[in-house]
């Protein structure tokens, strides 16, 4: 699996009861999207909710804690101060556009 950024936007298929649950579900969706054996038509399979856990168990995927100030996902999910936005943007290789160019 090569990244956490997906080029689609969609609503989750469940109503999460916590941020942790929402992030877990999204991690499962992203992991399945990267694996061609899973697709939109097989999402009803109950195993999908535990796909990430299974991949971690097999040592094919690892998870690690990311401090809030280093969380790149905040670029796309939170309103940020200009300095924080620029700092996180630089970490993913985004550059600022100069006025008049």
mmCIF file of N, CA and C in Angstrom:
data_model
loop_
_atom_site.group_PDB
_atom_site.id
_atom_site.type_symbol
_atom_site.label_atom_id
_atom_site.label_comp_id
_atom_site.label_asym_id
_atom_site.label_seq_id
_atom_site.Cartn_x
_atom_site.Cartn_y
_atom_site.Cartn_z
ATOM 1 N N UNK A 1 0.849 -1.155 0.000
ATOM 2 C CA UNK A 1 0.000 0.000 0.000
ATOM 3 C C UNK A 1 0.899 1.223 0.000
ATOM 4 N N UNK A 2 0.555 2.198 -0.800
ATOM 5 C CA UNK A 2 1.519 3.269 -0.984
ATOM 6 C C UNK A 2 1.071 4.632 -0.513
ATOM 7 N N UNK A 3 -0.076 4.820 0.002
ATOM 8 C CA UNK A 3 -0.401 6.159 0.455
ATOM 9 C C UNK A 3 -1.789 6.275 1.025
ATOM 10 N N UNK A 4 -1.999 7.350 1.767
ATOM 11 C CA UNK A 4 -3.281 7.541 2.421
ATOM 12 C C UNK A 4 -4.175 8.519 1.686
ATOM 13 N N UNK A 5 -3.706 9.079 0.594
ATOM 14 C CA UNK A 5 -4.514 10.057 -0.125
ATOM 15 C C UNK A 5 -5.207 9.372 -1.292
ATOM 16 N N UNK A 6 -6.517 9.472 -1.320
ATOM 17 C CA UNK A 6 -7.307 8.896 -2.399
ATOM 18 C C UNK A 6 -7.835 10.033 -3.261
ATOM 19 N N UNK A 7 -7.941 9.811 -4.550
ATOM 20 C CA UNK A 7 -8.364 10.863 -5.468
ATOM 21 C C UNK A 7 -9.868 10.871 -5.680
ATOM 22 N N UNK A 8 -10.619 10.364 -4.731
ATOM 23 C CA UNK A 8 -12.066 10.439 -4.808
ATOM 24 C C UNK A 8 -12.601 11.053 -3.525
ATOM 25 N N UNK A 9 -13.818 11.524 -3.624
ATOM 26 C CA UNK A 9 -14.486 12.073 -2.452
ATOM 27 C C UNK A 9 -15.834 11.396 -2.343
ATOM 28 N N UNK A 10 -16.145 10.878 -1.179
ATOM 29 C CA UNK A 10 -17.425 10.206 -1.004
ATOM 30 C C UNK A 10 -17.773 10.186 0.483
ATOM 31 N N UNK A 11 -19.037 9.973 0.763
ATOM 32 C CA UNK A 11 -19.479 9.828 2.143
ATOM 33 C C UNK A 11 -19.178 8.409 2.594
ATOM 34 N N UNK A 12 -18.896 8.246 3.885
ATOM 35 C CA UNK A 12 -18.723 6.897 4.396
ATOM 36 C C UNK A 12 -20.073 6.196 4.371
ATOM 37 N N UNK A 13 -20.020 4.876 4.339
ATOM 38 C CA UNK A 13 -21.247 4.100 4.224
ATOM 39 C C UNK A 13 -21.912 3.858 5.569
ATOM 40 N N UNK A 14 -21.317 4.348 6.649
ATOM 41 C CA UNK A 14 -21.892 4.181 7.980
ATOM 42 C C UNK A 14 -21.893 5.523 8.696
ATOM 43 N N UNK A 15 -22.613 5.572 9.797
ATOM 44 C CA UNK A 15 -22.536 6.723 10.689
ATOM 45 C C UNK A 15 -21.625 6.299 11.832
ATOM 46 N N UNK A 16 -20.454 6.888 11.897
ATOM 47 C CA UNK A 16 -19.487 6.522 12.932
ATOM 48 C C UNK A 16 -19.894 7.148 14.258
ATOM 49 N N UNK A 17 -19.639 6.433 15.330
ATOM 50 C CA UNK A 17 -19.987 6.929 16.655
ATOM 51 C C UNK A 17 -18.829 7.661 17.312
ATOM 52 N N UNK A 18 -17.666 7.643 16.676
ATOM 53 C CA UNK A 18 -16.508 8.352 17.223
ATOM 54 C C UNK A 18 -15.538 8.645 16.081
ATOM 55 N N UNK A 19 -14.611 9.550 16.338
ATOM 56 C CA UNK A 19 -13.570 9.852 15.356
ATOM 57 C C UNK A 19 -12.724 8.616 15.103
ATOM 58 N N UNK A 20 -12.412 7.871 16.172
ATOM 59 C CA UNK A 20 -11.613 6.649 16.010
ATOM 60 C C UNK A 20 -12.297 5.665 15.068
ATOM 61 N N UNK A 21 -13.601 5.482 15.253
ATOM 62 C CA UNK A 21 -14.326 4.556 14.387
ATOM 63 C C UNK A 21 -14.326 5.048 12.943
ATOM 64 N N UNK A 22 -14.531 6.341 12.744
ATOM 65 C CA UNK A 22 -14.534 6.902 11.391
ATOM 66 C C UNK A 22 -13.183 6.702 10.719
ATOM 67 N N UNK A 23 -12.101 6.925 11.458
ATOM 68 C CA UNK A 23 -10.763 6.749 10.891
ATOM 69 C C UNK A 23 -10.469 5.281 10.608
ATOM 70 N N UNK A 24 -10.938 4.386 11.473
ATOM 71 C CA UNK A 24 -10.743 2.950 11.264
ATOM 72 C C UNK A 24 -11.474 2.499 10.000
ATOM 73 N N UNK A 25 -12.711 2.941 9.858
ATOM 74 C CA UNK A 25 -13.496 2.584 8.674
ATOM 75 C C UNK A 25 -12.829 3.133 7.418
ATOM 76 N N UNK A 26 -12.370 4.382 7.467
ATOM 77 C CA UNK A 26 -11.717 4.979 6.300
ATOM 78 C C UNK A 26 -10.426 4.241 5.962
ATOM 79 N N UNK A 27 -9.669 3.839 6.973
ATOM 80 C CA UNK A 27 -8.442 3.068 6.718
ATOM 81 C C UNK A 27 -8.779 1.756 6.019
ATOM 82 N N UNK A 28 -9.867 1.121 6.435
ATOM 83 C CA UNK A 28 -10.300 -0.120 5.778
ATOM 84 C C UNK A 28 -10.679 0.144 4.323
ATOM 85 N N UNK A 29 -11.420 1.222 4.098
ATOM 86 C CA UNK A 29 -11.841 1.559 2.736
ATOM 87 C C UNK A 29 -10.623 1.819 1.846
ATOM 88 N N UNK A 30 -9.660 2.563 2.363
ATOM 89 C CA UNK A 30 -8.456 2.878 1.584
ATOM 90 C C UNK A 30 -7.632 1.622 1.323
ATOM 91 N N UNK A 31 -7.496 0.765 2.326
ATOM 92 C CA UNK A 31 -6.730 -0.466 2.150
ATOM 93 C C UNK A 31 -7.386 -1.358 1.103
ATOM 94 N N UNK A 32 -8.704 -1.435 1.127
ATOM 95 C CA UNK A 32 -9.401 -2.266 0.145
ATOM 96 C C UNK A 32 -9.322 -1.657 -1.248
ATOM 97 N N UNK A 33 -9.328 -0.340 -1.321
ATOM 98 C CA UNK A 33 -9.220 0.323 -2.618
ATOM 99 C C UNK A 33 -7.874 0.018 -3.276
ATOM 100 N N UNK A 34 -6.844 -0.127 -2.455
ATOM 101 C CA UNK A 34 -5.512 -0.420 -2.974
ATOM 102 C C UNK A 34 -5.362 -1.885 -3.367
ATOM 103 N N UNK A 35 -6.290 -2.737 -2.947
ATOM 104 C CA UNK A 35 -6.231 -4.166 -3.231
ATOM 105 C C UNK A 35 -7.284 -4.487 -4.287
ATOM 106 N N UNK A 36 -6.878 -4.860 -5.501
ATOM 107 C CA UNK A 36 -7.832 -5.065 -6.589
ATOM 108 C C UNK A 36 -8.811 -6.221 -6.387
ATOM 109 N N UNK A 37 -8.619 -7.065 -5.369
ATOM 110 C CA UNK A 37 -9.568 -8.157 -5.143
ATOM 111 C C UNK A 37 -10.839 -7.665 -4.468
ATOM 112 N N UNK A 38 -10.820 -6.421 -3.958
ATOM 113 C CA UNK A 38 -12.009 -5.834 -3.355
ATOM 114 C C UNK A 38 -12.523 -4.731 -4.266
ATOM 115 N N UNK A 39 -13.803 -4.553 -4.309
ATOM 116 C CA UNK A 39 -14.373 -3.497 -5.128
ATOM 117 C C UNK A 39 -15.674 -2.998 -4.539
ATOM 118 N N UNK A 40 -16.285 -2.035 -5.198
ATOM 119 C CA UNK A 40 -17.535 -1.450 -4.701
ATOM 120 C C UNK A 40 -18.635 -2.500 -4.542
ATOM 121 N N UNK A 41 -18.655 -3.500 -5.380
ATOM 122 C CA UNK A 41 -19.726 -4.497 -5.318
ATOM 123 C C UNK A 41 -19.537 -5.508 -4.195
ATOM 124 N N UNK A 42 -18.358 -5.567 -3.607
ATOM 125 C CA UNK A 42 -18.124 -6.527 -2.522
ATOM 126 C C UNK A 42 -18.043 -5.851 -1.164
ATOM 127 N N UNK A 43 -18.425 -4.591 -1.082
ATOM 128 C CA UNK A 43 -18.310 -3.851 0.180
ATOM 129 C C UNK A 43 -19.247 -4.359 1.267
ATOM 130 N N UNK A 44 -20.255 -5.097 0.901
ATOM 131 C CA UNK A 44 -21.199 -5.585 1.897
ATOM 132 C C UNK A 44 -20.601 -6.677 2.769
ATOM 133 N N UNK A 45 -19.481 -7.223 2.372
ATOM 134 C CA UNK A 45 -18.872 -8.310 3.134
ATOM 135 C C UNK A 45 -18.439 -7.797 4.499
ATOM 136 N N UNK A 46 -18.901 -8.437 5.535
ATOM 137 C CA UNK A 46 -18.631 -7.989 6.901
ATOM 138 C C UNK A 46 -17.144 -7.959 7.226
ATOM 139 N N UNK A 47 -16.358 -8.775 6.580
ATOM 140 C CA UNK A 47 -14.923 -8.828 6.858
ATOM 141 C C UNK A 47 -14.212 -7.515 6.584
ATOM 142 N N UNK A 48 -14.817 -6.665 5.783
ATOM 143 C CA UNK A 48 -14.133 -5.431 5.421
ATOM 144 C C UNK A 48 -13.781 -4.588 6.627
ATOM 145 N N UNK A 49 -14.578 -4.630 7.671
ATOM 146 C CA UNK A 49 -14.316 -3.783 8.836
ATOM 147 C C UNK A 49 -13.067 -4.227 9.581
ATOM 148 N N UNK A 50 -12.636 -5.446 9.326
ATOM 149 C CA UNK A 50 -11.457 -5.953 10.024
ATOM 150 C C UNK A 50 -10.284 -6.176 9.077
ATOM 151 N N UNK A 51 -10.400 -5.665 7.869
ATOM 152 C CA UNK A 51 -9.347 -5.858 6.874
ATOM 153 C C UNK A 51 -8.019 -5.270 7.333
ATOM 154 N N UNK A 52 -8.041 -4.061 7.860
ATOM 155 C CA UNK A 52 -6.795 -3.433 8.310
ATOM 156 C C UNK A 52 -6.183 -4.238 9.446
ATOM 157 N N UNK A 53 -6.999 -4.647 10.404
ATOM 158 C CA UNK A 53 -6.485 -5.444 11.524
ATOM 159 C C UNK A 53 -5.818 -6.721 11.011
ATOM 160 N N UNK A 54 -6.429 -7.365 10.037
ATOM 161 C CA UNK A 54 -5.864 -8.592 9.466
ATOM 162 C C UNK A 54 -4.540 -8.312 8.754
ATOM 163 N N UNK A 55 -4.467 -7.213 8.020
ATOM 164 C CA UNK A 55 -3.226 -6.867 7.326
ATOM 165 C C UNK A 55 -2.106 -6.562 8.321
ATOM 166 N N UNK A 56 -2.436 -5.923 9.423
ATOM 167 C CA UNK A 56 -1.440 -5.662 10.474
ATOM 168 C C UNK A 56 -0.971 -6.987 11.063
ATOM 169 N N UNK A 57 -1.898 -7.886 11.324
ATOM 170 C CA UNK A 57 -1.542 -9.197 11.881
ATOM 171 C C UNK A 57 -0.583 -9.948 10.954
ATOM 172 N N UNK A 58 -0.799 -9.834 9.642
ATOM 173 C CA UNK A 58 0.059 -10.504 8.661
ATOM 174 C C UNK A 58 1.360 -9.745 8.403
ATOM 175 N N UNK A 59 1.518 -8.596 9.060
ATOM 176 C CA UNK A 59 2.688 -7.734 8.887
ATOM 177 C C UNK A 59 2.811 -7.200 7.453
ATOM 178 N N UNK A 60 1.664 -7.041 6.781
ATOM 179 C CA UNK A 60 1.635 -6.437 5.452
ATOM 180 C C UNK A 60 1.313 -4.949 5.528
ATOM 181 N N UNK A 61 0.952 -4.500 6.703
ATOM 182 C CA UNK A 61 0.604 -3.105 6.941
ATOM 183 C C UNK A 61 0.969 -2.799 8.382
ATOM 184 N N UNK A 62 1.423 -1.602 8.631
ATOM 185 C CA UNK A 62 1.676 -1.214 10.019
ATOM 186 C C UNK A 62 0.994 0.110 10.290
ATOM 187 N N UNK A 63 0.690 0.317 11.535
ATOM 188 C CA UNK A 63 0.097 1.579 11.947
ATOM 189 C C UNK A 63 1.047 2.246 12.926
ATOM 190 N N UNK A 64 0.984 3.544 12.953
ATOM 191 C CA UNK A 64 1.791 4.276 13.928
ATOM 192 C C UNK A 64 1.055 5.546 14.303
ATOM 193 N N UNK A 65 1.319 6.004 15.496
ATOM 194 C CA UNK A 65 0.678 7.223 15.985
ATOM 195 C C UNK A 65 1.309 8.422 15.296
ATOM 196 N N UNK A 66 0.476 9.349 14.883
ATOM 197 C CA UNK A 66 0.941 10.589 14.267
ATOM 198 C C UNK A 66 0.462 11.729 15.153
ATOM 199 N N UNK A 67 1.388 12.544 15.605
ATOM 200 C CA UNK A 67 1.027 13.684 16.443
ATOM 201 C C UNK A 67 0.163 14.652 15.633
ATOM 202 N N UNK A 68 -0.736 15.333 16.302
ATOM 203 C CA UNK A 68 -1.644 16.266 15.620
ATOM 204 C C UNK A 68 -0.894 17.275 14.767
ATOM 205 N N UNK A 69 0.199 17.815 15.286
ATOM 206 C CA UNK A 69 0.920 18.846 14.530
ATOM 207 C C UNK A 69 1.609 18.280 13.290
ATOM 208 N N UNK A 70 1.733 16.957 13.189
ATOM 209 C CA UNK A 70 2.360 16.329 12.028
ATOM 210 C C UNK A 70 1.358 15.611 11.123
ATOM 211 N N UNK A 71 0.087 15.672 11.441
ATOM 212 C CA UNK A 71 -0.920 14.915 10.710
ATOM 213 C C UNK A 71 -1.231 15.584 9.368
ATOM 214 N N UNK A 72 -0.733 14.992 8.296
ATOM 215 C CA UNK A 72 -0.914 15.556 6.957
ATOM 216 C C UNK A 72 -2.371 15.574 6.510
ATOM 217 N N UNK A 73 -3.186 14.680 7.051
ATOM 218 C CA UNK A 73 -4.604 14.657 6.675
ATOM 219 C C UNK A 73 -5.302 15.954 7.052
ATOM 220 N N UNK A 74 -4.788 16.661 8.039
ATOM 221 C CA UNK A 74 -5.403 17.921 8.459
ATOM 222 C C UNK A 74 -5.393 18.955 7.337
ATOM 223 N N UNK A 75 -4.494 18.822 6.375
ATOM 224 C CA UNK A 75 -4.499 19.723 5.219
ATOM 225 C C UNK A 75 -5.847 19.698 4.509
ATOM 226 N N UNK A 76 -6.475 18.538 4.494
ATOM 227 C CA UNK A 76 -7.699 18.338 3.730
ATOM 228 C C UNK A 76 -8.954 18.293 4.586
ATOM 229 N N UNK A 77 -8.791 18.295 5.919
ATOM 230 C CA UNK A 77 -9.957 18.105 6.780
ATOM 231 C C UNK A 77 -10.179 19.195 7.813
ATOM 232 N N UNK A 78 -9.219 20.090 8.010
ATOM 233 C CA UNK A 78 -9.334 21.090 9.073
ATOM 234 C C UNK A 78 -8.964 22.474 8.552
ATOM 235 N N UNK A 79 -9.599 23.500 9.097
ATOM 236 C CA UNK A 79 -9.135 24.856 8.791
ATOM 237 C C UNK A 79 -7.837 25.098 9.559
ATOM 238 N N UNK A 80 -6.814 25.588 8.892
ATOM 239 C CA UNK A 80 -5.501 25.750 9.516
ATOM 240 C C UNK A 80 -5.017 27.183 9.392
ATOM 241 N N UNK A 81 -4.188 27.581 10.364
ATOM 242 C CA UNK A 81 -3.506 28.867 10.256
ATOM 243 C C UNK A 81 -2.550 28.793 9.066
ATOM 244 N N UNK A 82 -2.244 29.932 8.471
ATOM 245 C CA UNK A 82 -1.395 29.969 7.277
ATOM 246 C C UNK A 82 -0.059 29.274 7.511
ATOM 247 N N UNK A 83 0.587 29.542 8.651
ATOM 248 C CA UNK A 83 1.905 28.942 8.913
ATOM 249 C C UNK A 83 1.819 27.418 9.008
ATOM 250 N N UNK A 84 0.765 26.907 9.648
ATOM 251 C CA UNK A 84 0.600 25.453 9.779
ATOM 252 C C UNK A 84 0.286 24.838 8.423
ATOM 253 N N UNK A 85 -0.566 25.514 7.646
ATOM 254 C CA UNK A 85 -0.895 25.035 6.305
ATOM 255 C C UNK A 85 0.365 24.942 5.450
ATOM 256 N N UNK A 86 1.184 25.976 5.473
ATOM 257 C CA UNK A 86 2.412 25.981 4.674
ATOM 258 C C UNK A 86 3.381 24.900 5.132
ATOM 259 N N UNK A 87 3.484 24.696 6.435
ATOM 260 C CA UNK A 87 4.379 23.665 6.969
ATOM 261 C C UNK A 87 3.949 22.268 6.512
ATOM 262 N N UNK A 88 2.666 21.955 6.668
ATOM 263 C CA UNK A 88 2.176 20.638 6.253
ATOM 264 C C UNK A 88 2.218 20.480 4.735
ATOM 265 N N UNK A 89 1.918 21.548 4.002
ATOM 266 C CA UNK A 89 1.963 21.498 2.537
ATOM 267 C C UNK A 89 3.364 21.161 2.044
ATOM 268 N N UNK A 90 4.360 21.753 2.672
ATOM 269 C CA UNK A 90 5.747 21.495 2.275
ATOM 270 C C UNK A 90 6.108 20.025 2.482
ATOM 271 N N UNK A 91 5.530 19.402 3.504
ATOM 272 C CA UNK A 91 5.839 17.997 3.795
ATOM 273 C C UNK A 91 5.331 17.045 2.719
ATOM 274 N N UNK A 92 4.297 17.460 1.967
ATOM 275 C CA UNK A 92 3.813 16.586 0.887
ATOM 276 C C UNK A 92 4.259 17.083 -0.482
ATOM 277 N N UNK A 93 5.125 18.093 -0.484
ATOM 278 C CA UNK A 93 5.689 18.558 -1.746
ATOM 279 C C UNK A 93 4.882 19.620 -2.462
ATOM 280 N N UNK A 94 3.877 20.179 -1.804
ATOM 281 C CA UNK A 94 3.114 21.272 -2.423
ATOM 282 C C UNK A 94 3.929 22.546 -2.326
ATOM 283 N N UNK A 95 3.833 23.373 -3.326
ATOM 284 C CA UNK A 95 4.518 24.662 -3.265
ATOM 285 C C UNK A 95 3.483 25.764 -3.428
ATOM 286 N N UNK A 96 3.804 26.920 -2.895
ATOM 287 C CA UNK A 96 2.864 28.032 -2.979
ATOM 288 C C UNK A 96 2.978 28.696 -4.339
ATOM 289 N N UNK A 97 1.889 29.231 -4.794
ATOM 290 C CA UNK A 97 1.856 29.931 -6.077
ATOM 291 C C UNK A 97 2.039 31.417 -5.806
ATOM 292 N N UNK A 98 2.989 32.002 -6.458
ATOM 293 C CA UNK A 98 3.264 33.429 -6.286
ATOM 294 C C UNK A 98 2.206 34.244 -7.015
ATOM 295 N N UNK A 99 1.820 35.355 -6.438
ATOM 296 C CA UNK A 99 0.826 36.232 -7.059
ATOM 297 C C UNK A 99 1.363 36.759 -8.385
ATOM 298 N N UNK A 100 0.512 36.809 -9.382
ATOM 299 C CA UNK A 100 0.898 37.341 -10.682
ATOM 300 C C UNK A 100 1.524 36.321 -11.615
ATOM 301 N N UNK A 101 1.675 35.111 -11.161
ATOM 302 C CA UNK A 101 2.280 34.085 -12.029
ATOM 303 C C UNK A 101 1.194 33.170 -12.537
#
